Short mmCIF file of C-alpha atoms in Angstrom, two decimals:
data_model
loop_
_atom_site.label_atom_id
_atom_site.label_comp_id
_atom_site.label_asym_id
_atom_site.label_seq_id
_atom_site.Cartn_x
_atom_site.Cartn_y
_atom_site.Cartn_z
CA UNK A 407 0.00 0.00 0.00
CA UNK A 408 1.30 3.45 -0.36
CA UNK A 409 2.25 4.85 2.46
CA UNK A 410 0.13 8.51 2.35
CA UNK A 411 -0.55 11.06 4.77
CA UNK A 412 -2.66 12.56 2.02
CA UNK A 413 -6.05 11.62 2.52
CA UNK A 414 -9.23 13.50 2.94
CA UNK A 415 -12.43 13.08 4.50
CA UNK A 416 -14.32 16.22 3.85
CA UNK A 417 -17.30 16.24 5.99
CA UNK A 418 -16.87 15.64 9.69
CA UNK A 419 -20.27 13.81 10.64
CA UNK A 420 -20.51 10.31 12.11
CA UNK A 421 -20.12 9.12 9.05
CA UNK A 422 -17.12 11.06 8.20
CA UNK A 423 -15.59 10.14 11.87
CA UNK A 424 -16.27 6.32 11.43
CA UNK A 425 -14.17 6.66 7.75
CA UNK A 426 -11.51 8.67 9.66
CA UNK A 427 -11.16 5.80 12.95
CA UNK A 428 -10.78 3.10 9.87
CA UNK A 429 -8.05 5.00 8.35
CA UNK A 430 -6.21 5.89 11.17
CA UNK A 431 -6.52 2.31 12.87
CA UNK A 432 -4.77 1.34 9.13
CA UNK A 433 -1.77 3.69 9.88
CA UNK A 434 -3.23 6.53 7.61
CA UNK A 435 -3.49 10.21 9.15
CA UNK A 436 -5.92 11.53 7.36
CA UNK A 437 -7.62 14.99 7.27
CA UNK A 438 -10.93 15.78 8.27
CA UNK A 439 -12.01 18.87 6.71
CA UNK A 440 -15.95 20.38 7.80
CA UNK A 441 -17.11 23.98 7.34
CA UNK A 442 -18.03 23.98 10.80
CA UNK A 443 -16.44 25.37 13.95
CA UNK A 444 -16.60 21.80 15.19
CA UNK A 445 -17.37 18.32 14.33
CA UNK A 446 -20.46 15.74 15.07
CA UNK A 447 -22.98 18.50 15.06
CA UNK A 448 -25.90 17.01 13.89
CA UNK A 449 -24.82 14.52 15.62
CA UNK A 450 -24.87 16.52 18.81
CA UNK A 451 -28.39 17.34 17.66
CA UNK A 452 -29.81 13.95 17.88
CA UNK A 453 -28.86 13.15 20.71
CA UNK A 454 -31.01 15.75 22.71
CA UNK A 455 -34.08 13.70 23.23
CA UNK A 456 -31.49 10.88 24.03
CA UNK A 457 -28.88 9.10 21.59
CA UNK A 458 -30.51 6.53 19.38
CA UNK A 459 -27.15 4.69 18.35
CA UNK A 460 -29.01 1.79 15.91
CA UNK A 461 -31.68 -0.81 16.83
CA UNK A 462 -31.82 -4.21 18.15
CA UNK A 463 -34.10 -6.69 15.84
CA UNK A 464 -33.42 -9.24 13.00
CA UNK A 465 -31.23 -8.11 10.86
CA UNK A 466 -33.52 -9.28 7.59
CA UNK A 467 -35.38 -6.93 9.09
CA UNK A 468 -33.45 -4.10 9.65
CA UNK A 469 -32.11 -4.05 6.19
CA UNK A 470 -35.95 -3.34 5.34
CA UNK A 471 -35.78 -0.10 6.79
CA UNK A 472 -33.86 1.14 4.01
CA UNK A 473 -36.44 0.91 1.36
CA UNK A 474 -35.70 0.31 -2.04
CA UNK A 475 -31.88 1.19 -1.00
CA UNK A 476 -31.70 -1.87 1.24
CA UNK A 477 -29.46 -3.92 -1.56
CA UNK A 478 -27.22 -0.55 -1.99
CA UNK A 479 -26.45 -0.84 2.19
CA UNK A 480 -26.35 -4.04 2.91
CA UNK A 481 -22.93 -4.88 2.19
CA UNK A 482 -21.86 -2.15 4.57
CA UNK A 483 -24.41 -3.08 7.25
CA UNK A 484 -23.08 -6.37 7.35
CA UNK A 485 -19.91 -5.06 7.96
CA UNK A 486 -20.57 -2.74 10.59
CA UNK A 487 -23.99 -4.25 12.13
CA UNK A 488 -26.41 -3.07 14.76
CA UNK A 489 -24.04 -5.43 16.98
CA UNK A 490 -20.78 -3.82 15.88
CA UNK A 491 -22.36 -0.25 16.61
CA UNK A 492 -22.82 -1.20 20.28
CA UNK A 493 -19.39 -2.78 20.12
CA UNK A 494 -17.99 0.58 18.85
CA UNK A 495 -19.98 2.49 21.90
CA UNK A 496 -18.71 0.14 24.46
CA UNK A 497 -14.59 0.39 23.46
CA UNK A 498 -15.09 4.57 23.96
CA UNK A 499 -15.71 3.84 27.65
CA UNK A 500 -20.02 3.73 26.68
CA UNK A 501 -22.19 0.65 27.54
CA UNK A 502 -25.28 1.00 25.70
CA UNK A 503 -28.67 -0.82 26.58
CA UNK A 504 -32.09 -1.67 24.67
CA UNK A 505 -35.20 0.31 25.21
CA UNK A 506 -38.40 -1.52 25.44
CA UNK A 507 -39.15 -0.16 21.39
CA UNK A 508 -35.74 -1.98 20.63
CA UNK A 509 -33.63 0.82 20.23
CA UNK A 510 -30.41 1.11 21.26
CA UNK A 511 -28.87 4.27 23.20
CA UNK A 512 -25.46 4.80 25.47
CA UNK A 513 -26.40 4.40 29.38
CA UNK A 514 -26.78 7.81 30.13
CA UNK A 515 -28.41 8.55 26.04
CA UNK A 516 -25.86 11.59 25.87
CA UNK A 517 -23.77 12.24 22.71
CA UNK A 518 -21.59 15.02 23.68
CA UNK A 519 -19.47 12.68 25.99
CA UNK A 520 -19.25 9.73 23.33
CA UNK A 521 -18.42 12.38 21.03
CA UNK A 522 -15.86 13.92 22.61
CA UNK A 523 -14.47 10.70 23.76
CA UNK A 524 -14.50 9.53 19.72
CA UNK A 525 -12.87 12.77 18.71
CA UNK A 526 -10.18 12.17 21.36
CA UNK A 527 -9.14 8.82 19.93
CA UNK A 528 -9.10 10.17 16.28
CA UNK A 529 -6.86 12.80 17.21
CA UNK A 530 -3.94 9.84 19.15
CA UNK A 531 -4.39 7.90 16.19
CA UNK A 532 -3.16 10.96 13.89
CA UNK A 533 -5.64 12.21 12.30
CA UNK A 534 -6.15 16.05 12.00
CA UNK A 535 -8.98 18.38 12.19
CA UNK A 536 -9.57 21.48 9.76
CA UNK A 537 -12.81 23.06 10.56
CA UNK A 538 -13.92 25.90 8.96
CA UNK A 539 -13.33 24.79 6.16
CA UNK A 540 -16.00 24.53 3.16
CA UNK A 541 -15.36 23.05 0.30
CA UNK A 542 -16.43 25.56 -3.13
CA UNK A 543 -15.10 23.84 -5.82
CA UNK A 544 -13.25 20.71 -7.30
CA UNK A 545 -11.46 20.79 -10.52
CA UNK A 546 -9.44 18.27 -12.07
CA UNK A 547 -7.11 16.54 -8.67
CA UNK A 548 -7.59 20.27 -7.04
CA UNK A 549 -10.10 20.86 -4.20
CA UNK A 550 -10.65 24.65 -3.11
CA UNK A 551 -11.79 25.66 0.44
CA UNK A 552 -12.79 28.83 1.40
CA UNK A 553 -11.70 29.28 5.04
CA UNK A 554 -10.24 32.16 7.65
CA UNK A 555 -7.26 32.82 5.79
CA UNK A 556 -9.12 33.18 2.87
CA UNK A 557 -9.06 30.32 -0.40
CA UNK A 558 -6.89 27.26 -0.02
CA UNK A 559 -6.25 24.52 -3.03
CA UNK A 560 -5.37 21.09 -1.99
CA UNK A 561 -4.65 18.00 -3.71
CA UNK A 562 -5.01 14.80 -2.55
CA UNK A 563 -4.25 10.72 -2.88
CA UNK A 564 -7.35 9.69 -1.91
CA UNK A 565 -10.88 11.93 -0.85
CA UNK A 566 -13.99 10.53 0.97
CA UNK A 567 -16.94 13.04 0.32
CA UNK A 568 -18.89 12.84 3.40
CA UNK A 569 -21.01 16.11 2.82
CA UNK A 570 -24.27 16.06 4.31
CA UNK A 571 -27.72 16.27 2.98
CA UNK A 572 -29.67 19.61 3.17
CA UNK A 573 -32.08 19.97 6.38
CA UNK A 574 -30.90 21.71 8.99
CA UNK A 575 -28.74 24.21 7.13
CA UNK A 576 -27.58 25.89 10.72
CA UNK A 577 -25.87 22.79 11.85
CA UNK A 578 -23.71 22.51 7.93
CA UNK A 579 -25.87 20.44 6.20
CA UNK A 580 -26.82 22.63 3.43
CA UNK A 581 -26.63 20.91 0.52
CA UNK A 582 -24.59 23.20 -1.25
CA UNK A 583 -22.63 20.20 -2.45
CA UNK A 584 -24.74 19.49 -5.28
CA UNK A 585 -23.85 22.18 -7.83
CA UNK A 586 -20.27 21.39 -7.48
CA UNK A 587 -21.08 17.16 -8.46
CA UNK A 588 -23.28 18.27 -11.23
CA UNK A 589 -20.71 20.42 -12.85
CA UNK A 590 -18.83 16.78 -13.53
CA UNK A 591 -22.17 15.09 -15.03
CA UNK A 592 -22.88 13.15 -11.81
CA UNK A 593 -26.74 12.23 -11.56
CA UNK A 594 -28.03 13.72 -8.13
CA UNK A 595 -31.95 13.34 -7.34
CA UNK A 596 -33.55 16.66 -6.27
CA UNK A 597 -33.67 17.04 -2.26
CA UNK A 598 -36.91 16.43 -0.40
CA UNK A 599 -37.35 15.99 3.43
CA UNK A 600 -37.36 13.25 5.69
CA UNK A 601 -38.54 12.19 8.94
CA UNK A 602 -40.23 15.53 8.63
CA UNK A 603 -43.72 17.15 10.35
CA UNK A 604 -46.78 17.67 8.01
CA UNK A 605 -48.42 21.00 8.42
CA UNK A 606 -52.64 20.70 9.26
CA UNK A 607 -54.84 23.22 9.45
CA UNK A 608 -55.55 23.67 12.98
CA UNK A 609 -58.29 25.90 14.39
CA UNK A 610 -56.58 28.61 16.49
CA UNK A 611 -58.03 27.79 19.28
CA UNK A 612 -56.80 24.44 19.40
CA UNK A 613 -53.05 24.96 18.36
CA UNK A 614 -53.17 27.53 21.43
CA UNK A 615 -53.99 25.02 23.78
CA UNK A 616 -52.39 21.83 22.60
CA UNK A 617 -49.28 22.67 20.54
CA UNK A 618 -46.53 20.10 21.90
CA UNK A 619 -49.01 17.94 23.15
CA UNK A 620 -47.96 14.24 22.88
CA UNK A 621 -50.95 12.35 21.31
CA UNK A 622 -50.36 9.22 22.80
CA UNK A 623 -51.43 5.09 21.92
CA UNK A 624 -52.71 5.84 19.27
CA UNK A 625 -53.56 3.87 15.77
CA UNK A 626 -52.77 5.58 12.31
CA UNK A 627 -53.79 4.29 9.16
CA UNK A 628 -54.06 5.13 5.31
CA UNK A 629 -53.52 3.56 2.65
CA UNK A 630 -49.72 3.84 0.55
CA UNK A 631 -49.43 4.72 -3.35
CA UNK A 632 -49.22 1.04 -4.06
CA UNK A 633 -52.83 0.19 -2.84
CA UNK A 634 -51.45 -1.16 0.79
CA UNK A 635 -53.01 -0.35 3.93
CA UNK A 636 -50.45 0.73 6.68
CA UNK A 637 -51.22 0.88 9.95
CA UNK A 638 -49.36 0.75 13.08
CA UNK A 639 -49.98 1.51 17.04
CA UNK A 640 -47.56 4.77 18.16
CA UNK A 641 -47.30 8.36 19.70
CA UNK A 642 -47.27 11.42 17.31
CA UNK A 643 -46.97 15.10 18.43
CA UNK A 644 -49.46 18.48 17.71
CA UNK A 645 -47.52 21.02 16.32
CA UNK A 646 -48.22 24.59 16.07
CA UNK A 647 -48.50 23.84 12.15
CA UNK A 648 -49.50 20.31 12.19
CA UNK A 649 -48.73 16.64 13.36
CA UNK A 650 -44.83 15.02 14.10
CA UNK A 651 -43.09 12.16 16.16
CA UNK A 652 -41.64 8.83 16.01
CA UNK A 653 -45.56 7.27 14.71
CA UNK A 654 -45.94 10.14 11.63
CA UNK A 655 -41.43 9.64 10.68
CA UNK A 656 -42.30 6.28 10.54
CA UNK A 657 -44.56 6.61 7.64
CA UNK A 658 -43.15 9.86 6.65
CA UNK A 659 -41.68 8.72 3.10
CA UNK A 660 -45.24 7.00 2.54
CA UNK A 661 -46.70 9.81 3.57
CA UNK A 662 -44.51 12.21 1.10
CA UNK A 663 -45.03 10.07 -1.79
CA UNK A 664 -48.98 9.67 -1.56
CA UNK A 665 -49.52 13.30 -1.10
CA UNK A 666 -47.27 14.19 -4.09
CA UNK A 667 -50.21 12.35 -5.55
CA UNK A 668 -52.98 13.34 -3.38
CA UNK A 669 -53.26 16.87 -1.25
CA UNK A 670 -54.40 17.19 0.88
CA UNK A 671 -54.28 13.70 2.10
CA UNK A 672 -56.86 12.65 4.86
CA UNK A 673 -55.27 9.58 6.90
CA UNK A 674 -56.88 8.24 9.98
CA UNK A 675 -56.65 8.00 13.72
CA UNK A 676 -57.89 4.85 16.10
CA UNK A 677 -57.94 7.37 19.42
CA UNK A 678 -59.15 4.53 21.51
CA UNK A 679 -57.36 1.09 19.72
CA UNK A 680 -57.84 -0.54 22.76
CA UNK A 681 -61.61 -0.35 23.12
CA UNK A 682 -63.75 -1.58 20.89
CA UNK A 683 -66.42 0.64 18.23
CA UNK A 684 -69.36 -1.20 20.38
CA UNK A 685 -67.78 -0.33 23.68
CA UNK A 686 -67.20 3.14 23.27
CA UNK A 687 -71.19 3.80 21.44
CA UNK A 688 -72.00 1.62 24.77
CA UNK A 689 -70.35 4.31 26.99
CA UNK A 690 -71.54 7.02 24.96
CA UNK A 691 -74.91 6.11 25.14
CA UNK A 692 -75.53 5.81 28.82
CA UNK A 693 -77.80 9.12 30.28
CA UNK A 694 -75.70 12.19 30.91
CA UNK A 695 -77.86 13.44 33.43
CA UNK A 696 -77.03 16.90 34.66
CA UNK A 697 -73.64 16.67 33.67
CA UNK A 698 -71.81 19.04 31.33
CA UNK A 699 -71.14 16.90 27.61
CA UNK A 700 -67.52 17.35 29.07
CA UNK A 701 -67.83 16.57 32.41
CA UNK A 702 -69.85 13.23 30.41
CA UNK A 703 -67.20 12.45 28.40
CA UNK A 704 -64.47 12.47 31.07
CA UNK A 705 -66.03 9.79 33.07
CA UNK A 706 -65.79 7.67 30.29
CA UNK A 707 -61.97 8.63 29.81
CA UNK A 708 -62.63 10.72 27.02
CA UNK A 709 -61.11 14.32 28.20
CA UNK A 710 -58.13 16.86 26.46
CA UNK A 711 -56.46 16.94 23.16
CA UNK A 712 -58.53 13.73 22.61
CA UNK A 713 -61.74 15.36 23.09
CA UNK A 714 -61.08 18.41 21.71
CA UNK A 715 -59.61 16.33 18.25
CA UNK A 716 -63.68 16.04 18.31
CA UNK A 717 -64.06 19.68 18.06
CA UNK A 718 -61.76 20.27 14.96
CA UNK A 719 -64.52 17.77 13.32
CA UNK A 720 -67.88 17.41 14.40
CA UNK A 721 -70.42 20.76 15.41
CA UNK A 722 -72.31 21.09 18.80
CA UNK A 723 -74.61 19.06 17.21
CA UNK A 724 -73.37 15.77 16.16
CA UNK A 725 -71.20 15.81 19.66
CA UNK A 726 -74.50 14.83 20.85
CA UNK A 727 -74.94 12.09 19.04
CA UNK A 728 -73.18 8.55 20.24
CA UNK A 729 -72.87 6.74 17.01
CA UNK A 730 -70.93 9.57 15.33
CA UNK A 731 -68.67 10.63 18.30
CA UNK A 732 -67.96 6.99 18.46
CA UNK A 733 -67.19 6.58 15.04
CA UNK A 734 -64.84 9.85 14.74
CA UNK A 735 -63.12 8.56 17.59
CA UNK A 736 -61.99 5.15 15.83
CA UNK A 737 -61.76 6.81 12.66
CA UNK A 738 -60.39 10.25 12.78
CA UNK A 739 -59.94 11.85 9.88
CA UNK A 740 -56.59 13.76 10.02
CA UNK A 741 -55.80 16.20 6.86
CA UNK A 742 -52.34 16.88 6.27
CA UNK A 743 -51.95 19.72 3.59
CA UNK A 744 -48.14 19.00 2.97
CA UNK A 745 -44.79 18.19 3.85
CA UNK A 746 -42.93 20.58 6.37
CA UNK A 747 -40.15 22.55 4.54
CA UNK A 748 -36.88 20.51 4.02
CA UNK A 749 -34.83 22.49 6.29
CA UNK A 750 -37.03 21.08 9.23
CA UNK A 751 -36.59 17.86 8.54
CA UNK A 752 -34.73 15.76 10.57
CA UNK A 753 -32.85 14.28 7.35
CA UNK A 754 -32.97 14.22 3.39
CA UNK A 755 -34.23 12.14 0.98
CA UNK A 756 -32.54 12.28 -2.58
CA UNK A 757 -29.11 13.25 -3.03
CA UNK A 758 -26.12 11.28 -5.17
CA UNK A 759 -27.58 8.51 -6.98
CA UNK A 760 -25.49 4.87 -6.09
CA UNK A 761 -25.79 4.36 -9.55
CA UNK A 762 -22.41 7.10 -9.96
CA UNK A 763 -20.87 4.36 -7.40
CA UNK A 764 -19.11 0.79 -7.43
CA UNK A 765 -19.17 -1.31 -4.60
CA UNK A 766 -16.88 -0.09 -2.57
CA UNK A 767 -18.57 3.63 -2.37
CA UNK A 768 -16.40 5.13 -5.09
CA UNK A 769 -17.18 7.17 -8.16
CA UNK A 770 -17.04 5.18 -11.12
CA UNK A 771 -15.61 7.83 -13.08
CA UNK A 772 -13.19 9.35 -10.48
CA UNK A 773 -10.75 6.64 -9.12
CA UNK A 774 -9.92 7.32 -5.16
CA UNK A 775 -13.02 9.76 -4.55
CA UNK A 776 -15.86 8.07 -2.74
CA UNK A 777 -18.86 8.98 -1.26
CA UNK A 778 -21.13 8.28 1.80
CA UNK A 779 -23.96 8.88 4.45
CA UNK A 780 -26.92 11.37 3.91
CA UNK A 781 -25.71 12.82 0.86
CA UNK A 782 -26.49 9.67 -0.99
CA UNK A 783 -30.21 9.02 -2.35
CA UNK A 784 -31.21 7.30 0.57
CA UNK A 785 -33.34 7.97 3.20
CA UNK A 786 -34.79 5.23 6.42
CA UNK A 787 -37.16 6.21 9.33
CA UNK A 788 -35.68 7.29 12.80
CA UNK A 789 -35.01 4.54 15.26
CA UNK A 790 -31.03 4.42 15.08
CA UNK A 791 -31.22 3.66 11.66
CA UNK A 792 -29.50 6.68 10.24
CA UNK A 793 -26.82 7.13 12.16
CA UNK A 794 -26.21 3.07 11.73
CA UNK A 795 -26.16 3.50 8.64
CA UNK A 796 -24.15 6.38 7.68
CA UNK A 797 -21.59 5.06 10.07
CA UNK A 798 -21.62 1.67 8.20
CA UNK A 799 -20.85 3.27 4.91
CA UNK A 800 -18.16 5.39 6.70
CA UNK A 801 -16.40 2.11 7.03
CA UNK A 802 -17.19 0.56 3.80
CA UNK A 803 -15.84 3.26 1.89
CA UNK A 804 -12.38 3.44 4.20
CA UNK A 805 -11.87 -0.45 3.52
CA UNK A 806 -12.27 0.81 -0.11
CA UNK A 807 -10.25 3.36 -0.39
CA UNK A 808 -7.34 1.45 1.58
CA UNK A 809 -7.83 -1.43 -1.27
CA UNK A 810 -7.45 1.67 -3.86
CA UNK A 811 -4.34 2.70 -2.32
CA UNK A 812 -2.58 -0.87 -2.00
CA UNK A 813 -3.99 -1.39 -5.98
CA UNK A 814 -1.96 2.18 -7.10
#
């Protein structure tokens, strides 16, 4: 192998970490370059409600998650699985445990520590940060990076484009990429968001009071693009502008690709899954007495955003009236206009198509550049499946790049 200390990672994500440990565990010292202050900030950002690292089921299974992309990943998820993730965790100095949904987060489900402690180890094994450093243009072998000291041209033996797809633009992830692969005839699919909110028309009244509300055990169902009904037993959350959490990111590429035919798209809520249609018309019926219709409807466990869901739908009227209260309350009808805009979203669909890739994550028509995590045409629900998987190709496309080096 040729013995460089010429190698880039541009892009200083997990995925652009997990390329960097493989190198440097090979003897390389390579360069991590990110237009950022700092590195792992998205990272950083996903572990605020608690670090999801991957999740713990079959791994048939888990390959599913990745849609029609599945074949594209596997390779690298078999060599860097759910198992070697927690593996990974554990030799930083962070057990990691399974949470009763099957995902998989440190002990204490903080990232800043296992980040630091990742960065820590990258920088004994030799390899070097340069932050604040974006990348504007590549021509020919030279790569041009505006940063403090104004441009910079590099050239390099070997590059690993780990760039990001384009929601949330404040943490680096911008996008901005793009123009500079298209100007060398590389296909890249147009953006769209991911794991992303959909915005509902909410009466005023009811955003005031139950924005951030957690809508919980609940059923949703619709039916996909391909004539399938989905349907699956979860917690969403109101928004101020509509309906999010881990039950609508679940669905949310379904979701995107039925209301690109259909807007807006009315899907449907089970509020009560775990009683019965007959049950609830039961409870319904029985005499109210002197009791206020919400005073009623309490006693029967029927109170809050739940009850006021019944507001957005039916008039004073039909809340009288047992059959239909029942009915709307196993069979909500929820309208989402759209998507929420891309810059929300938690990540990106579209990006690089693999089809500009061999199997080893580099660009067929530029030997020693290769390319990996979100800025790939790929996209998988949250549960620990992103950052799994962007790690996984972090890895693949090291092991490649070290086989492209011993080939030169």
């Amino acid at each position: 192998m040729k013995n460089s200390n010429n190698i880039a990672i541009i892009g200083a994500g997990p995925a652009g970490l997990m390329a960097a440990q493989v190198l440097s565990e090979a003897g390389l010292s390579p360069f991590v370059f990110d237009a950022m202050p700092s590195a792992g900030r998205k990272f950083l950002q996903a572990g605020r409600g608690g670090l999801n690292l991957t999740h713990n089921e079959d791994f048939n299974l888990f390959c599913t998650r990745y849609f029609e992309a599945q074949d594209y990943l596997k390779p690298a998820l078999e060599a860097f699985s759910p198992s070697d993730v927690r593996a990974w965790a554990k030799e930083l100095g962070y057990e990691t445990f399974v949470g009763s949904s099957g995902k998989v987060y440190p002990i204490d489900k903080k990232a800043a520590p296992l980040l630091r402690a990742w960065i820590h180890k990258l920088k004994s094994n030799n390899t070097q940060f340069k932050m604040k450093h974006k990348l504007v243009s590549w021509k020919k072998d030279t790569w041009e990076f505006q940063t403090p000291d104004g441009l910079k041209e590099y050239s390099f033996d070997g590059v690993i484009l780990a760039l990001g797809g384009a929601s949330w633009s404040r943490l680096g992830s911008t996008g901005a990429w793009a123009k500079i692969l298209k100007e060398k005839a590389l296909v890249v699919s147009p953006f769209k968001p991911a794991n992303m909110g959909f915005n509902v028309d909410w009466s005023e009244v009811f955003k005031e009071k139950f924005s951030g509300t957690p809508l919980k055990n609940v059923t949703l169902s619709f039916t996909d693009t391909h004539g399938n009904l989905q349907s699956q037993l979860g917690e969403l959350l109101i928004s101020e502008n509509g309906v999010q959490g881990s039950l609508i990111y679940t669905y949310s590429k379904l979701l995107r690709e039925k209301i690109e035919q259909e807007s807006p798209l009315t899907v449907y809520i089970d509020l009560f899954p775990h009683r019965t249609h007959t049950k609830l018309e039961e409870q319904l019926s029985t005499p109210q007495g002197k009791q206020s219709l919400s005073a009623f409807w309490k006693r029967i466990g029927l109170s809050g955003v739940k009850a006021s869901l019944l507001r957005e739908v039916l008039n004073k009227d039909s809340l009288k009236e047992p059959k239909l209260v029942a009915k709307t309350l196993k069979n909500f009808p929820l309208k989402l206009e759209s998507t929420r805009p891309l810059d929300e979203a938690i990540s990106t669909a579209g990006g690089l198509a693999f089809d500009n890739l061999d199997e080893h994550l580099m660009l067929k028509d530029f030997a020693g550049v290769f390319c990996i995590g979100e800025m790939l045409d790929w996209e998988t629900p949250t549960g620990g499946y992103l950052i799994s998987g962007v790690m996984a190709q972090g890895k693949q496309a090291a092991l490649g790049l070290i086989k492209n080096l011993k080939d030169k």
